[in-house]
Coordinates of C-alpha atoms in Angstrom, one line a residue:
X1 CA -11.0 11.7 12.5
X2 CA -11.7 7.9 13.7
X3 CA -7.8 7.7 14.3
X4 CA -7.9 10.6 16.6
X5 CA -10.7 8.9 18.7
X6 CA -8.7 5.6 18.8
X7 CA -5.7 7.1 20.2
X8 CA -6.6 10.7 21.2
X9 CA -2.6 11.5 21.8
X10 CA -1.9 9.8 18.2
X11 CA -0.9 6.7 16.3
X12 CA 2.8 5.1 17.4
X13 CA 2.8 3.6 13.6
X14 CA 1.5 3.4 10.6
X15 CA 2.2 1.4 7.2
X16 CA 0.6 3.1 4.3
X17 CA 0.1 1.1 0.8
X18 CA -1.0 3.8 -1.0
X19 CA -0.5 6.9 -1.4
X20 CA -2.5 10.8 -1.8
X21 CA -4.5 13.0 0.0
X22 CA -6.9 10.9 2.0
X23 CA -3.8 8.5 3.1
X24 CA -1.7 12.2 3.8
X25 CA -4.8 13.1 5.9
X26 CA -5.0 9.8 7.9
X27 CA -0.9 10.5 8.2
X28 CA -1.6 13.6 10.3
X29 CA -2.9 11.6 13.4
X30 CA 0.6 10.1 13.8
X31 CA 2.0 11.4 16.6
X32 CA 5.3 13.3 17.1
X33 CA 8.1 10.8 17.6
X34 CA 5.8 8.0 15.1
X35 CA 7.2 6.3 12.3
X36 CA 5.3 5.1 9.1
X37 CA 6.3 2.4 7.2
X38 CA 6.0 2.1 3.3
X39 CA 6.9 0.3 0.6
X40 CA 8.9 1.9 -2.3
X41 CA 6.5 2.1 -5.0
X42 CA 3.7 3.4 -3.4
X43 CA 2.7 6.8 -5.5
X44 CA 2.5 9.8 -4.9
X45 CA 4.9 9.2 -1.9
X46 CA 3.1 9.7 1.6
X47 CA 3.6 13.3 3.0
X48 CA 4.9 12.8 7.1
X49 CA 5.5 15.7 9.3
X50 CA 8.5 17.2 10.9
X51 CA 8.6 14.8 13.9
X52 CA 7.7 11.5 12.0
X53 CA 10.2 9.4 10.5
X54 CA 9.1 7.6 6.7
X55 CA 10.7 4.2 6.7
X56 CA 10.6 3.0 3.1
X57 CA 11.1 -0.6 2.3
X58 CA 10.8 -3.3 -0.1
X59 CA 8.3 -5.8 -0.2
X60 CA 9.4 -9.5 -0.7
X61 CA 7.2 -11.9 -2.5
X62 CA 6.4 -15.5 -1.6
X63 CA 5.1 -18.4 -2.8
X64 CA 3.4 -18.7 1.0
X65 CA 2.0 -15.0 1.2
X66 CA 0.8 -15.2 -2.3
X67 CA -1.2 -18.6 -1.3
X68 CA -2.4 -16.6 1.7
X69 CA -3.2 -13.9 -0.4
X70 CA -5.6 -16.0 -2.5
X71 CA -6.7 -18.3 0.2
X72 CA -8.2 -14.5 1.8
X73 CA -9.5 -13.6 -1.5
X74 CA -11.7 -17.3 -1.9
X75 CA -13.5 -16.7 1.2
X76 CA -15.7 -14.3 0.5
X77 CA -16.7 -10.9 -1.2
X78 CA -14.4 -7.8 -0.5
X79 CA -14.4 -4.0 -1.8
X80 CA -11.1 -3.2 -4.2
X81 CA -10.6 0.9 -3.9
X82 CA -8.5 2.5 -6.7
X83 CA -7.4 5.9 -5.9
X84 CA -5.6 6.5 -9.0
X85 CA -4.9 5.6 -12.1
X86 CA -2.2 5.6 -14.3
X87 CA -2.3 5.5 -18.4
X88 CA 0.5 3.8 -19.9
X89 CA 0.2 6.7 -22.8
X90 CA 1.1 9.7 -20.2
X91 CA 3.8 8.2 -17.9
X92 CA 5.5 5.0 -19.7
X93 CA 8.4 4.9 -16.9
X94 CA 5.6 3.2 -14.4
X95 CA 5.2 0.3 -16.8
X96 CA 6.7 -3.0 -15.8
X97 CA 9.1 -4.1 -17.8
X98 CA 10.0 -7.6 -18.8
X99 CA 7.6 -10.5 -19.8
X100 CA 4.0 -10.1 -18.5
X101 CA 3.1 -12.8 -16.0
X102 CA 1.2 -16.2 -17.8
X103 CA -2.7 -16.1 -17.3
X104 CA -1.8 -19.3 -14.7
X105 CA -3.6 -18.9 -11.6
X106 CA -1.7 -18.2 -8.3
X107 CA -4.3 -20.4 -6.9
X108 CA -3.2 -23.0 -8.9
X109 CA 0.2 -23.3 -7.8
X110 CA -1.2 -23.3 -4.0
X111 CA -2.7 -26.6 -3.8

């Protein structure tokens, strides 16, 4: 594994977005004593070892990061990889809920 040549005695840290086997797999070359960060959300929830400590958090959004955010996305091509997903008919308690957002641009509101 590419991590394991990086740091042949293991990661210190990860943060993990998503979730699954190939994340689970790049999990394993965290070392013993590592912590991995994730946001609550993330599904199915990552899979540490004995000897890693899963430090969940929540995420706060920003006017700022999502202007940074967009900025990133303007400046040029870049691959979006889905590893799941989820119909709304088989598991309606991952819906949002509220009002959906307006069709107004992030990048609008940026500047």
């Amino acid at each position: 594994m590419a991590a394991r040549e990086f740091a042949p005695g293991g990661l210190d840290a990860a943060v993990v977005t998503v979730g699954g086997e190939t994340a689970d797999q790049a999990l394993s070359s965290v070392r013993d004593g590592g912590r991995v960060a994730s946001p609550y959300g993330v599904m199915p929830d990552p899979n540490v070892r004995p000897g890693v400590t899963l430090i969940r958090y929540n995420g706060a959004r920003c006017q700022d990061a999502t202007c940074k955010l967009n900025r990133l996305i303007d400046s040029g091509p870049f691959d979006v990889h889905v590893a799941r997903t989820v119909h709304s008919r088989s598991n309606r308690s991952l819906m949002p809920t509220g009002p959906l957002p307006s069709t107004t641009s992030a990048s609008s509101l940026c500047g």
